[in-house]
mmCIF file of N, CA and C in Angstrom:
data_model
loop_
_atom_site.group_PDB
_atom_site.id
_atom_site.type_symbol
_atom_site.label_atom_id
_atom_site.label_comp_id
_atom_site.label_asym_id
_atom_site.label_seq_id
_atom_site.Cartn_x
_atom_site.Cartn_y
_atom_site.Cartn_z
ATOM 1 N N MET A 150 65.572 -133.595 -39.942
ATOM 2 C CA MET A 150 65.148 -134.524 -40.419
ATOM 3 C C MET A 150 63.838 -134.439 -40.908
ATOM 4 N N ALA A 151 63.597 -134.838 -42.171
ATOM 5 C CA ALA A 151 62.386 -134.804 -42.943
ATOM 6 C C ALA A 151 61.984 -136.266 -43.078
ATOM 7 N N ARG A 152 60.765 -136.393 -42.973
ATOM 8 C CA ARG A 152 59.544 -137.230 -42.657
ATOM 9 C C ARG A 152 58.834 -137.976 -43.533
ATOM 10 N N TYR A 153 58.441 -138.684 -44.255
ATOM 11 C CA TYR A 153 56.809 -139.494 -45.063
ATOM 12 C C TYR A 153 56.272 -140.527 -45.126
ATOM 13 N N VAL A 154 55.459 -140.191 -44.427
ATOM 14 C CA VAL A 154 54.204 -141.664 -44.006
ATOM 15 C C VAL A 154 53.077 -141.616 -44.734
ATOM 16 N N THR A 155 53.025 -142.331 -45.192
ATOM 17 C CA THR A 155 51.696 -142.670 -46.003
ATOM 18 C C THR A 155 51.672 -144.347 -45.936
ATOM 19 N N THR A 156 49.685 -144.543 -46.306
ATOM 20 C CA THR A 156 49.530 -145.540 -45.912
ATOM 21 C C THR A 156 48.749 -146.210 -46.823
ATOM 22 N N VAL A 157 48.424 -146.877 -47.507
ATOM 23 C CA VAL A 157 48.128 -148.247 -48.711
ATOM 24 C C VAL A 157 46.746 -148.875 -48.284
ATOM 25 N N GLU A 158 46.155 -148.903 -48.596
ATOM 26 C CA GLU A 158 44.823 -150.486 -48.377
ATOM 27 C C GLU A 158 45.358 -151.132 -49.924
ATOM 28 N N SER A 159 45.374 -152.296 -50.123
ATOM 29 C CA SER A 159 45.808 -152.827 -50.853
ATOM 30 C C SER A 159 44.883 -154.585 -50.945
ATOM 31 N N PRO A 160 44.382 -154.738 -51.899
ATOM 32 C CA PRO A 160 43.697 -155.862 -52.484
ATOM 33 C C PRO A 160 44.220 -157.259 -52.278
ATOM 34 N N LEU A 161 46.018 -156.801 -51.981
ATOM 35 C CA LEU A 161 46.743 -157.788 -52.228
ATOM 36 C C LEU A 161 47.001 -158.484 -51.196
ATOM 37 N N PRO A 162 46.623 -159.895 -51.201
ATOM 38 C CA PRO A 162 47.307 -160.448 -50.189
ATOM 39 C C PRO A 162 48.559 -160.301 -48.902
ATOM 40 N N VAL A 163 48.534 -159.794 -47.634
ATOM 41 C CA VAL A 163 49.355 -159.756 -46.932
ATOM 42 C C VAL A 163 51.341 -160.299 -47.699
ATOM 43 N N VAL A 164 50.843 -161.762 -47.326
ATOM 44 C CA VAL A 164 52.483 -161.954 -48.364
ATOM 45 C C VAL A 164 52.935 -161.654 -49.690
ATOM 46 N N GLU A 165 52.054 -161.152 -50.600
ATOM 47 C CA GLU A 165 52.146 -160.951 -51.930
ATOM 48 C C GLU A 165 52.774 -159.417 -51.871
ATOM 49 N N ALA A 166 51.872 -158.471 -50.962
ATOM 50 C CA ALA A 166 51.924 -156.932 -51.063
ATOM 51 C C ALA A 166 53.493 -157.120 -50.185
ATOM 52 N N PHE A 167 53.655 -157.734 -49.162
ATOM 53 C CA PHE A 167 55.062 -157.940 -48.072
ATOM 54 C C PHE A 167 56.404 -158.465 -49.435
ATOM 55 N N ALA A 168 56.138 -159.101 -50.127
ATOM 56 C CA ALA A 168 56.892 -159.426 -51.392
ATOM 57 C C ALA A 168 57.247 -158.831 -52.457
ATOM 58 N N PHE A 169 56.561 -158.080 -52.870
ATOM 59 C CA PHE A 169 56.402 -156.283 -53.821
ATOM 60 C C PHE A 169 57.212 -155.476 -52.539
ATOM 61 N N MET A 170 56.905 -155.270 -51.564
ATOM 62 C CA MET A 170 57.404 -153.586 -51.203
ATOM 63 C C MET A 170 58.982 -154.445 -50.853
ATOM 64 N N ALA A 171 59.155 -155.560 -50.295
ATOM 65 C CA ALA A 171 60.337 -155.286 -49.938
ATOM 66 C C ALA A 171 61.847 -156.283 -51.112
ATOM 67 N N ASP A 172 61.322 -156.256 -52.079
ATOM 68 C CA ASP A 172 62.090 -156.443 -53.610
ATOM 69 C C ASP A 172 62.267 -154.762 -54.095
ATOM 70 N N LEU A 173 63.264 -154.067 -53.007
ATOM 71 C CA LEU A 173 63.267 -152.821 -53.979
ATOM 72 C C LEU A 173 63.408 -152.274 -55.377
ATOM 73 N N ARG A 174 63.508 -153.469 -55.949
ATOM 74 C CA ARG A 174 63.774 -153.588 -57.636
ATOM 75 C C ARG A 174 62.562 -152.707 -58.017
ATOM 76 N N ASN A 175 61.334 -153.062 -57.122
ATOM 77 C CA ASN A 175 60.096 -152.320 -57.406
ATOM 78 C C ASN A 175 59.536 -151.097 -56.923
ATOM 79 N N PHE A 176 61.236 -149.987 -56.122
ATOM 80 C CA PHE A 176 61.265 -148.847 -56.261
ATOM 81 C C PHE A 176 60.533 -148.009 -57.930
ATOM 82 N N ALA A 177 61.160 -148.809 -58.912
ATOM 83 C CA ALA A 177 61.577 -148.299 -60.186
ATOM 84 C C ALA A 177 59.913 -147.860 -60.682
ATOM 85 N N VAL A 178 59.267 -149.302 -60.119
ATOM 86 C CA VAL A 178 57.845 -149.251 -60.765
ATOM 87 C C VAL A 178 56.810 -148.185 -60.424
ATOM 88 N N TRP A 179 56.843 -147.921 -59.227
ATOM 89 C CA TRP A 179 55.973 -146.849 -58.148
ATOM 90 C C TRP A 179 56.839 -145.864 -58.366
ATOM 91 N N ASP A 180 57.532 -145.364 -58.148
ATOM 92 C CA ASP A 180 58.367 -144.535 -57.277
ATOM 93 C C ASP A 180 59.071 -143.387 -59.010
ATOM 94 N N PRO A 181 58.212 -142.515 -59.110
ATOM 95 C CA PRO A 181 58.938 -141.922 -60.570
ATOM 96 C C PRO A 181 59.830 -141.241 -59.840
ATOM 97 N N GLY A 182 60.849 -140.755 -58.891
ATOM 98 C CA GLY A 182 61.938 -140.290 -58.513
ATOM 99 C C GLY A 182 62.897 -141.095 -59.068
ATOM 100 N N VAL A 183 62.398 -142.568 -58.704
ATOM 101 C CA VAL A 183 63.870 -143.538 -59.164
ATOM 102 C C VAL A 183 63.871 -143.511 -60.481
ATOM 103 N N ARG A 184 65.081 -143.737 -61.071
ATOM 104 C CA ARG A 184 65.440 -144.190 -62.336
ATOM 105 C C ARG A 184 65.477 -145.525 -62.756
ATOM 106 N N ALA A 185 66.551 -146.190 -61.482
ATOM 107 C CA ALA A 185 66.657 -147.356 -61.592
ATOM 108 C C ALA A 185 67.294 -148.381 -60.261
ATOM 109 N N VAL A 186 66.895 -149.289 -60.382
ATOM 110 C CA VAL A 186 67.543 -150.048 -59.376
ATOM 111 C C VAL A 186 68.289 -150.930 -59.742
ATOM 112 N N THR A 187 69.585 -151.292 -59.076
ATOM 113 C CA THR A 187 69.817 -152.988 -59.140
ATOM 114 C C THR A 187 70.456 -153.719 -57.876
ATOM 115 N N GLN A 188 70.069 -154.753 -58.103
ATOM 116 C CA GLN A 188 70.322 -155.786 -57.020
ATOM 117 C C GLN A 188 71.507 -155.830 -56.867
ATOM 118 N N VAL A 189 72.819 -155.727 -55.519
ATOM 119 C CA VAL A 189 73.962 -155.759 -55.519
ATOM 120 C C VAL A 189 74.341 -156.958 -54.577
ATOM 121 N N GLU A 190 73.454 -157.229 -53.856
ATOM 122 C CA GLU A 190 73.599 -158.677 -53.531
ATOM 123 C C GLU A 190 72.228 -159.062 -52.972
ATOM 124 N N GLY A 191 71.777 -160.119 -51.989
ATOM 125 C CA GLY A 191 70.847 -160.566 -52.809
ATOM 126 C C GLY A 191 69.530 -161.681 -53.289
ATOM 127 N N ASP A 192 68.796 -162.021 -53.096
ATOM 128 C CA ASP A 192 67.790 -162.298 -54.024
ATOM 129 C C ASP A 192 66.206 -162.156 -53.832
ATOM 130 N N ALA A 193 66.252 -161.024 -54.574
ATOM 131 C CA ALA A 193 64.571 -159.682 -54.418
ATOM 132 C C ALA A 193 64.638 -159.498 -52.880
ATOM 133 N N GLY A 194 63.583 -159.706 -52.505
ATOM 134 C CA GLY A 194 64.185 -159.028 -50.490
ATOM 135 C C GLY A 194 64.315 -160.108 -50.009
ATOM 136 N N GLY A 195 64.778 -159.500 -48.808
ATOM 137 C CA GLY A 195 65.550 -160.371 -48.145
ATOM 138 C C GLY A 195 66.287 -159.791 -47.518
ATOM 139 N N SER A 196 66.856 -160.644 -45.602
ATOM 140 C CA SER A 196 67.910 -160.351 -45.066
ATOM 141 C C SER A 196 68.802 -159.479 -45.336
ATOM 142 N N ARG A 197 69.766 -160.728 -46.279
ATOM 143 C CA ARG A 197 70.691 -159.642 -47.135
ATOM 144 C C ARG A 197 70.857 -159.120 -48.682
ATOM 145 N N SER A 198 70.049 -158.676 -48.290
ATOM 146 C CA SER A 198 69.395 -158.138 -49.460
ATOM 147 C C SER A 198 70.207 -156.632 -49.507
ATOM 148 N N VAL A 199 70.976 -155.854 -50.793
ATOM 149 C CA VAL A 199 71.315 -154.788 -50.808
ATOM 150 C C VAL A 199 71.053 -154.428 -52.150
ATOM 151 N N PHE A 200 70.588 -153.085 -52.413
ATOM 152 C CA PHE A 200 70.289 -152.389 -53.597
ATOM 153 C C PHE A 200 71.136 -151.024 -54.153
ATOM 154 N N ASP A 201 71.571 -150.757 -55.257
ATOM 155 C CA ASP A 201 71.979 -149.735 -55.477
ATOM 156 C C ASP A 201 70.538 -148.811 -56.245
ATOM 157 N N VAL A 202 70.180 -148.008 -56.107
ATOM 158 C CA VAL A 202 69.065 -146.758 -56.262
ATOM 159 C C VAL A 202 69.338 -145.778 -56.773
ATOM 160 N N ASP A 203 69.366 -145.589 -57.970
ATOM 161 C CA ASP A 203 69.374 -144.235 -58.649
ATOM 162 C C ASP A 203 67.933 -143.403 -58.950
ATOM 163 N N VAL A 204 68.387 -142.179 -58.137
ATOM 164 C CA VAL A 204 67.434 -141.153 -57.779
ATOM 165 C C VAL A 204 67.381 -140.149 -58.602
ATOM 166 N N GLU A 205 66.303 -139.444 -59.227
ATOM 167 C CA GLU A 205 66.309 -137.994 -59.478
ATOM 168 C C GLU A 205 67.325 -137.034 -58.265
ATOM 169 N N SER A 206 68.053 -136.258 -58.379
ATOM 170 C CA SER A 206 68.523 -135.301 -58.017
ATOM 171 C C SER A 206 69.000 -134.097 -58.722
ATOM 172 N N VAL A 207 69.376 -133.162 -57.993
ATOM 173 C CA VAL A 207 69.841 -131.379 -58.208
ATOM 174 C C VAL A 207 70.041 -131.470 -59.840
ATOM 175 N N GLY A 208 71.403 -132.114 -59.184
ATOM 176 C CA GLY A 208 73.004 -132.284 -60.234
ATOM 177 C C GLY A 208 72.529 -133.988 -61.347
ATOM 178 N N GLY A 209 71.834 -134.321 -61.106
ATOM 179 C CA GLY A 209 71.515 -135.650 -61.872
ATOM 180 C C GLY A 209 70.895 -136.176 -61.295
ATOM 181 N N THR A 210 71.677 -137.467 -61.194
ATOM 182 C CA THR A 210 71.188 -139.103 -60.651
ATOM 183 C C THR A 210 72.124 -139.283 -59.728
ATOM 184 N N LEU A 211 71.668 -139.592 -58.666
ATOM 185 C CA LEU A 211 72.499 -139.928 -57.347
ATOM 186 C C LEU A 211 72.613 -141.249 -56.838
ATOM 187 N N THR A 212 73.299 -141.942 -56.908
ATOM 188 C CA THR A 212 72.890 -143.626 -56.251
ATOM 189 C C THR A 212 73.519 -143.778 -54.708
ATOM 190 N N LEU A 213 72.074 -145.039 -54.168
ATOM 191 C CA LEU A 213 72.158 -144.712 -52.968
ATOM 192 C C LEU A 213 72.607 -146.208 -52.561
ATOM 193 N N ARG A 214 73.190 -146.673 -52.218
ATOM 194 C CA ARG A 214 73.333 -148.152 -51.734
ATOM 195 C C ARG A 214 72.089 -148.253 -50.489
ATOM 196 N N TYR A 215 71.054 -149.046 -50.897
ATOM 197 C CA TYR A 215 70.301 -149.825 -49.672
ATOM 198 C C TYR A 215 70.462 -150.749 -48.941
ATOM 199 N N VAL A 216 70.477 -151.168 -47.882
ATOM 200 C CA VAL A 216 70.929 -152.064 -47.066
ATOM 201 C C VAL A 216 69.577 -152.833 -46.112
ATOM 202 N N THR A 217 69.673 -154.182 -46.468
ATOM 203 C CA THR A 217 68.236 -154.695 -45.552
ATOM 204 C C THR A 217 68.733 -154.187 -43.885
ATOM 205 N N THR A 218 68.243 -153.684 -43.029
ATOM 206 C CA THR A 218 68.668 -153.787 -41.782
ATOM 207 C C THR A 218 67.382 -154.484 -40.700
ATOM 208 N N ARG A 219 66.626 -154.672 -41.235
ATOM 209 C CA ARG A 219 65.782 -155.406 -40.592
ATOM 210 C C ARG A 219 64.900 -156.182 -41.286
ATOM 211 N N TYR A 220 64.396 -157.235 -41.456
ATOM 212 C CA TYR A 220 63.568 -158.306 -42.382
ATOM 213 C C TYR A 220 62.730 -159.309 -41.642
ATOM 214 N N GLU A 221 61.683 -158.882 -41.203
ATOM 215 C CA GLU A 221 60.492 -159.998 -40.901
ATOM 216 C C GLU A 221 59.267 -160.357 -41.374
ATOM 217 N N PRO A 222 59.276 -161.191 -42.923
ATOM 218 C CA PRO A 222 58.200 -161.422 -43.040
ATOM 219 C C PRO A 222 56.944 -162.321 -42.375
ATOM 220 N N PRO A 223 56.295 -162.129 -42.807
ATOM 221 C CA PRO A 223 55.500 -160.705 -44.033
ATOM 222 C C PRO A 223 54.934 -159.458 -43.343
ATOM 223 N N ARG A 224 55.822 -159.176 -42.564
ATOM 224 C CA ARG A 224 55.000 -157.733 -41.597
ATOM 225 C C ARG A 224 55.797 -156.443 -41.584
ATOM 226 N N VAL A 225 57.469 -156.757 -41.760
ATOM 227 C CA VAL A 225 58.123 -155.506 -41.747
ATOM 228 C C VAL A 225 59.609 -156.092 -42.347
ATOM 229 N N VAL A 226 60.031 -154.698 -43.069
ATOM 230 C CA VAL A 226 61.357 -154.779 -44.160
ATOM 231 C C VAL A 226 61.862 -153.459 -43.471
ATOM 232 N N GLN A 227 63.177 -153.176 -43.173
ATOM 233 C CA GLN A 227 63.289 -151.207 -43.726
ATOM 234 C C GLN A 227 65.029 -151.732 -44.342
ATOM 235 N N VAL A 228 64.906 -150.885 -44.502
ATOM 236 C CA VAL A 228 66.691 -150.187 -45.834
ATOM 237 C C VAL A 228 66.877 -149.705 -45.455
ATOM 238 N N GLU A 229 68.298 -149.282 -45.248
ATOM 239 C CA GLU A 229 68.642 -147.990 -44.972
ATOM 240 C C GLU A 229 69.882 -147.692 -45.971
ATOM 241 N N ALA A 230 70.040 -146.401 -46.517
ATOM 242 C CA ALA A 230 71.135 -146.179 -46.986
ATOM 243 C C ALA A 230 72.168 -144.973 -46.632
ATOM 244 N N ARG A 231 72.989 -144.962 -46.167
ATOM 245 C CA ARG A 231 74.300 -143.848 -45.769
ATOM 246 C C ARG A 231 75.205 -143.605 -46.498
ATOM 247 N N SER A 232 75.536 -141.972 -46.645
ATOM 248 C CA SER A 232 76.181 -141.444 -47.870
ATOM 249 C C SER A 232 76.956 -140.795 -46.682
ATOM 250 N N ARG A 233 78.217 -140.062 -47.563
ATOM 251 C CA ARG A 233 77.874 -138.772 -46.891
ATOM 252 C C ARG A 233 77.637 -137.388 -46.727
ATOM 253 N N MET A 234 76.934 -137.237 -47.643
ATOM 254 C CA MET A 234 75.722 -136.662 -47.848
ATOM 255 C C MET A 234 74.193 -136.299 -47.014
ATOM 256 N N LEU A 235 73.628 -137.984 -46.925
ATOM 257 C CA LEU A 235 72.768 -138.164 -46.771
ATOM 258 C C LEU A 235 72.646 -139.785 -46.377
ATOM 259 N N THR A 236 71.476 -139.188 -45.012
ATOM 260 C CA THR A 236 71.064 -140.888 -44.617
ATOM 261 C C THR A 236 69.254 -141.115 -44.782
ATOM 262 N N SER A 237 69.157 -142.216 -45.471
ATOM 263 C CA SER A 237 67.696 -142.343 -45.912
ATOM 264 C C SER A 237 67.441 -143.798 -45.158
ATOM 265 N N ILE A 238 65.954 -143.913 -44.070
ATOM 266 C CA ILE A 238 66.157 -144.792 -43.263
ATOM 267 C C ILE A 238 64.488 -144.518 -44.224
ATOM 268 N N ASP A 239 63.961 -146.176 -44.501
ATOM 269 C CA ASP A 239 62.846 -146.571 -45.093
ATOM 270 C C ASP A 239 62.206 -147.749 -44.338
ATOM 271 N N ALA A 240 61.165 -147.617 -43.692
ATOM 272 C CA ALA A 240 60.757 -148.508 -43.050
ATOM 273 C C ALA A 240 59.022 -148.553 -43.208
ATOM 274 N N ILE A 241 58.984 -150.034 -43.876
ATOM 275 C CA ILE A 241 57.882 -150.553 -44.224
ATOM 276 C C ILE A 241 56.894 -152.160 -43.802
ATOM 277 N N THR A 242 55.654 -151.928 -42.997
ATOM 278 C CA THR A 242 54.376 -152.582 -42.252
ATOM 279 C C THR A 242 54.195 -152.958 -43.209
ATOM 280 N N VAL A 243 53.603 -154.055 -43.289
ATOM 281 C CA VAL A 243 52.397 -155.111 -44.120
ATOM 282 C C VAL A 243 51.743 -155.951 -42.854
ATOM 283 N N GLY A 244 50.468 -155.178 -42.889
ATOM 284 C CA GLY A 244 49.252 -155.938 -42.131
ATOM 285 C C GLY A 244 48.033 -156.405 -42.381
ATOM 286 N N PRO A 245 47.171 -156.631 -42.214
ATOM 287 C CA PRO A 245 45.777 -157.385 -43.091
ATOM 288 C C PRO A 245 44.758 -156.223 -42.965
ATOM 289 N N ASP A 246 43.881 -156.008 -43.841
ATOM 290 C CA ASP A 246 42.995 -155.142 -43.436
ATOM 291 C C ASP A 246 42.000 -156.015 -42.326
ATOM 292 N N ASP A 247 40.807 -154.961 -42.221
ATOM 293 C CA ASP A 247 39.845 -155.461 -41.155
ATOM 294 C C ASP A 247 39.068 -156.157 -41.752
ATOM 295 N N ALA A 248 38.990 -157.100 -42.955
ATOM 296 C CA ALA A 248 37.796 -157.677 -43.188
ATOM 297 C C ALA A 248 38.954 -158.844 -43.348
ATOM 298 N N ASN A 249 40.386 -158.908 -43.370
ATOM 299 C CA ASN A 249 41.900 -159.474 -43.685
ATOM 300 C C ASN A 249 41.295 -160.726 -45.075
ATOM 301 N N ARG A 250 40.759 -159.619 -46.089
ATOM 302 C CA ARG A 250 40.694 -159.885 -47.735
ATOM 303 C C ARG A 250 41.887 -159.300 -47.681
ATOM 304 N N GLY A 251 42.371 -158.425 -47.699
ATOM 305 C CA GLY A 251 44.124 -157.398 -48.499
ATOM 306 C C GLY A 251 45.007 -157.336 -46.888
ATOM 307 N N SER A 252 45.331 -155.975 -47.617
ATOM 308 C CA SER A 252 46.750 -155.777 -46.785
ATOM 309 C C SER A 252 46.645 -154.468 -46.445
ATOM 310 N N ILE A 253 46.962 -153.684 -45.497
ATOM 311 C CA ILE A 253 47.218 -152.606 -44.987
ATOM 312 C C ILE A 253 49.342 -152.149 -45.815
ATOM 313 N N VAL A 254 49.610 -151.150 -46.221
ATOM 314 C CA VAL A 254 50.940 -151.495 -46.119
ATOM 315 C C VAL A 254 51.150 -150.113 -45.819
ATOM 316 N N VAL A 255 52.482 -149.105 -44.515
ATOM 317 C CA VAL A 255 52.238 -148.327 -44.177
ATOM 318 C C VAL A 255 54.153 -148.086 -44.770
ATOM 319 N N TYR A 256 54.291 -147.120 -45.329
ATOM 320 C CA TYR A 256 55.459 -146.543 -45.796
ATOM 321 C C TYR A 256 56.199 -145.674 -44.379
ATOM 322 N N ASP A 257 57.107 -145.312 -44.309
ATOM 323 C CA ASP A 257 57.405 -144.723 -43.492
ATOM 324 C C ASP A 257 58.963 -144.494 -43.893
ATOM 325 N N ALA A 258 59.339 -143.081 -44.438
ATOM 326 C CA ALA A 258 60.312 -142.492 -44.632
ATOM 327 C C ALA A 258 61.459 -141.821 -44.152
ATOM 328 N N THR A 259 62.385 -141.445 -43.929
ATOM 329 C CA THR A 259 63.188 -140.485 -43.333
ATOM 330 C C THR A 259 64.561 -140.123 -44.318
ATOM 331 N N LEU A 260 64.347 -139.030 -44.418
ATOM 332 C CA LEU A 260 65.951 -138.584 -44.593
ATOM 333 C C LEU A 260 66.535 -137.361 -44.240
ATOM 334 N N GLN A 261 67.747 -137.639 -43.902
ATOM 335 C CA GLN A 261 68.651 -136.549 -43.041
ATOM 336 C C GLN A 261 69.565 -136.285 -44.047
ATOM 337 N N ILE A 262 70.438 -134.636 -43.707
ATOM 338 C CA ILE A 262 71.144 -134.407 -44.875
ATOM 339 C C ILE A 262 72.013 -134.583 -43.356
ATOM 340 N N ASN A 263 73.654 -135.461 -43.801
ATOM 341 C CA ASN A 263 74.391 -135.147 -42.886
ATOM 342 C C ASN A 263 76.131 -134.031 -42.911
ATOM 343 N N GLY A 264 76.563 -134.243 -41.521
ATOM 344 C CA GLY A 264 77.855 -133.564 -41.899
ATOM 345 C C GLY A 264 77.651 -131.770 -41.463
ATOM 346 N N PRO A 265 78.612 -131.171 -42.470
ATOM 347 C CA PRO A 265 78.554 -129.520 -42.278
ATOM 348 C C PRO A 265 76.799 -128.915 -42.695
ATOM 349 N N PHE A 266 76.193 -129.504 -43.551
ATOM 350 C CA PHE A 266 75.118 -129.184 -44.436
ATOM 351 C C PHE A 266 73.478 -129.395 -44.076
ATOM 352 N N ARG A 267 74.199 -130.321 -42.037
ATOM 353 C CA ARG A 267 73.084 -130.375 -42.033
ATOM 354 C C ARG A 267 71.969 -129.322 -41.191
ATOM 355 N N ALA A 268 73.063 -127.979 -40.576
ATOM 356 C CA ALA A 268 71.824 -126.703 -40.435
ATOM 357 C C ALA A 268 70.386 -126.712 -41.919
ATOM 358 N N PHE A 269 71.205 -126.876 -42.634
ATOM 359 C CA PHE A 269 69.840 -127.451 -44.275
ATOM 360 C C PHE A 269 68.720 -127.868 -43.928
ATOM 361 N N ASP A 270 69.113 -129.137 -43.106
ATOM 362 C CA ASP A 270 67.835 -129.924 -43.059
ATOM 363 C C ASP A 270 66.395 -129.474 -42.926
ATOM 364 N N LEU A 271 66.069 -128.914 -42.150
ATOM 365 C CA LEU A 271 64.496 -127.819 -42.201
ATOM 366 C C LEU A 271 64.294 -127.308 -43.789
ATOM 367 N N LEU A 272 64.952 -127.439 -44.717
ATOM 368 C CA LEU A 272 64.716 -126.722 -46.461
ATOM 369 C C LEU A 272 64.330 -127.633 -46.638
ATOM 370 N N LEU A 273 64.967 -129.391 -46.608
ATOM 371 C CA LEU A 273 64.572 -130.267 -46.916
ATOM 372 C C LEU A 273 63.051 -130.760 -47.083
ATOM 373 N N ARG A 274 62.236 -130.304 -45.871
ATOM 374 C CA ARG A 274 61.284 -131.213 -45.872
ATOM 375 C C ARG A 274 60.468 -131.178 -46.460
ATOM 376 N N PRO A 275 60.085 -129.026 -47.099
ATOM 377 C CA PRO A 275 59.108 -129.283 -48.087
ATOM 378 C C PRO A 275 59.069 -129.891 -49.188
ATOM 379 N N VAL A 276 60.719 -129.778 -49.682
ATOM 380 C CA VAL A 276 60.767 -131.363 -51.065
ATOM 381 C C VAL A 276 61.080 -132.540 -50.648
ATOM 382 N N PHE A 277 61.020 -132.704 -49.608
ATOM 383 C CA PHE A 277 60.802 -133.908 -49.172
ATOM 384 C C PHE A 277 58.957 -134.798 -49.707
ATOM 385 N N ASN A 278 58.447 -133.991 -49.018
ATOM 386 C CA ASN A 278 56.947 -133.630 -48.360
ATOM 387 C C ASN A 278 56.603 -133.892 -50.656
ATOM 388 N N ARG A 279 57.082 -132.961 -51.602
ATOM 389 C CA ARG A 279 56.587 -133.235 -52.805
ATOM 390 C C ARG A 279 56.826 -134.349 -53.099
ATOM 391 N N ILE A 280 57.912 -134.849 -52.875
ATOM 392 C CA ILE A 280 58.770 -136.350 -53.479
ATOM 393 C C ILE A 280 57.697 -137.652 -52.986
ATOM 394 N N GLY A 281 57.685 -137.139 -51.913
ATOM 395 C CA GLY A 281 56.433 -138.666 -51.447
ATOM 396 C C GLY A 281 55.389 -137.623 -51.608
ATOM 397 N N ASN A 282 54.669 -137.038 -51.616
ATOM 398 C CA ASN A 282 53.387 -137.161 -52.269
ATOM 399 C C ASN A 282 53.266 -137.774 -53.939
ATOM 400 N N ARG A 283 54.831 -137.686 -54.871
ATOM 401 C CA ARG A 283 53.902 -138.198 -56.028
ATOM 402 C C ARG A 283 55.063 -139.791 -55.765
ATOM 403 N N ALA A 284 55.741 -139.951 -54.595
ATOM 404 C CA ALA A 284 56.147 -141.524 -54.887
ATOM 405 C C ALA A 284 54.506 -142.417 -53.682
ATOM 406 N N ALA A 285 53.799 -141.594 -53.519
ATOM 407 C CA ALA A 285 52.669 -142.323 -52.192
ATOM 408 C C ALA A 285 51.244 -142.529 -53.690
ATOM 409 N N ALA A 286 51.267 -141.248 -54.556
ATOM 410 C CA ALA A 286 50.313 -142.009 -55.522
ATOM 411 C C ALA A 286 50.787 -143.093 -56.340
ATOM 412 N N GLY A 287 52.037 -143.087 -56.617
ATOM 413 C CA GLY A 287 52.655 -144.235 -57.785
ATOM 414 C C GLY A 287 52.026 -145.560 -56.354
ATOM 415 N N LEU A 288 52.414 -145.576 -55.692
ATOM 416 C CA LEU A 288 52.551 -146.597 -54.572
ATOM 417 C C LEU A 288 50.921 -147.275 -54.534
ATOM 418 N N ARG A 289 49.819 -146.173 -54.367
ATOM 419 C CA ARG A 289 48.952 -146.480 -54.927
ATOM 420 C C ARG A 289 48.024 -147.346 -55.942
ATOM 421 N N ARG A 290 48.748 -146.646 -56.807
ATOM 422 C CA ARG A 290 48.720 -147.205 -58.302
ATOM 423 C C ARG A 290 49.400 -148.742 -58.233
ATOM 424 N N ALA A 291 50.195 -148.740 -57.998
ATOM 425 C CA ALA A 291 50.787 -150.136 -58.093
ATOM 426 C C ALA A 291 50.457 -150.947 -56.979
ATOM 427 N N LEU A 292 49.697 -150.640 -56.381
ATOM 428 C CA LEU A 292 49.074 -151.565 -55.061
ATOM 429 C C LEU A 292 48.104 -151.696 -54.998
ATOM 430 N N GLY A 293 46.922 -151.170 -55.552
ATOM 431 C CA GLY A 293 45.445 -151.155 -56.195
ATOM 432 C C GLY A 293 44.872 -150.649 -54.863
ATOM 433 N N ASP A 294 45.456 -149.634 -54.207
ATOM 434 C CA ASP A 294 45.009 -148.709 -52.969
ATOM 435 C C ASP A 294 42.907 -149.214 -53.587
ATOM 436 N N THR A 295 42.929 -149.318 -52.496
ATOM 437 C CA THR A 295 40.504 -149.376 -52.094
ATOM 438 C C THR A 295 40.441 -147.901 -51.320
ATOM 439 N N GLY A 296 41.299 -146.760 -51.322
ATOM 440 C CA GLY A 296 40.647 -145.804 -50.132
ATOM 441 C C GLY A 296 41.299 -144.852 -49.310
ATOM 442 N N LEU A 297 42.752 -145.401 -48.710
ATOM 443 C CA LEU A 297 43.298 -144.526 -47.301
ATOM 444 C C LEU A 297 44.124 -143.887 -48.222
ATOM 445 N N THR A 298 43.996 -143.070 -47.524
ATOM 446 C CA THR A 298 45.194 -141.289 -48.127
ATOM 447 C C THR A 298 46.220 -141.036 -47.059
ATOM 448 N N PRO A 299 46.696 -140.647 -48.260
ATOM 449 C CA PRO A 299 48.418 -140.770 -47.205
ATOM 450 C C PRO A 299 48.370 -139.628 -46.083
#
């Protein structure tokens, strides 16, 4: 299993940062590996939201269907995508910064290869770190990062 965690300090209030992160259509705004996002169910972020996320893949574009599995506004949202080949779990936690003027966003993503290719899971880690670093840079820009590093 590959895991990537980043923390972003934002001037956005907790409620706004949470709404931005819970609406997966915004993935395309900050993650350069995401080509497009289509909302399949729900309205923006929410407990019943489902999104098809088109990501860059070795063979072209791979569509992952993300289902919201945990939704506790304005603090926690978790989405999961499961396919024959991959399982992706993204957990987002939003809280106030120390001065209570902005927010701290923690993005915790795991990616696991399923089935007979699971033995190659270790090879996924360095690739996932590169992908995560690019996404974290975009997330810092989108949220107006005020100084924390990944």
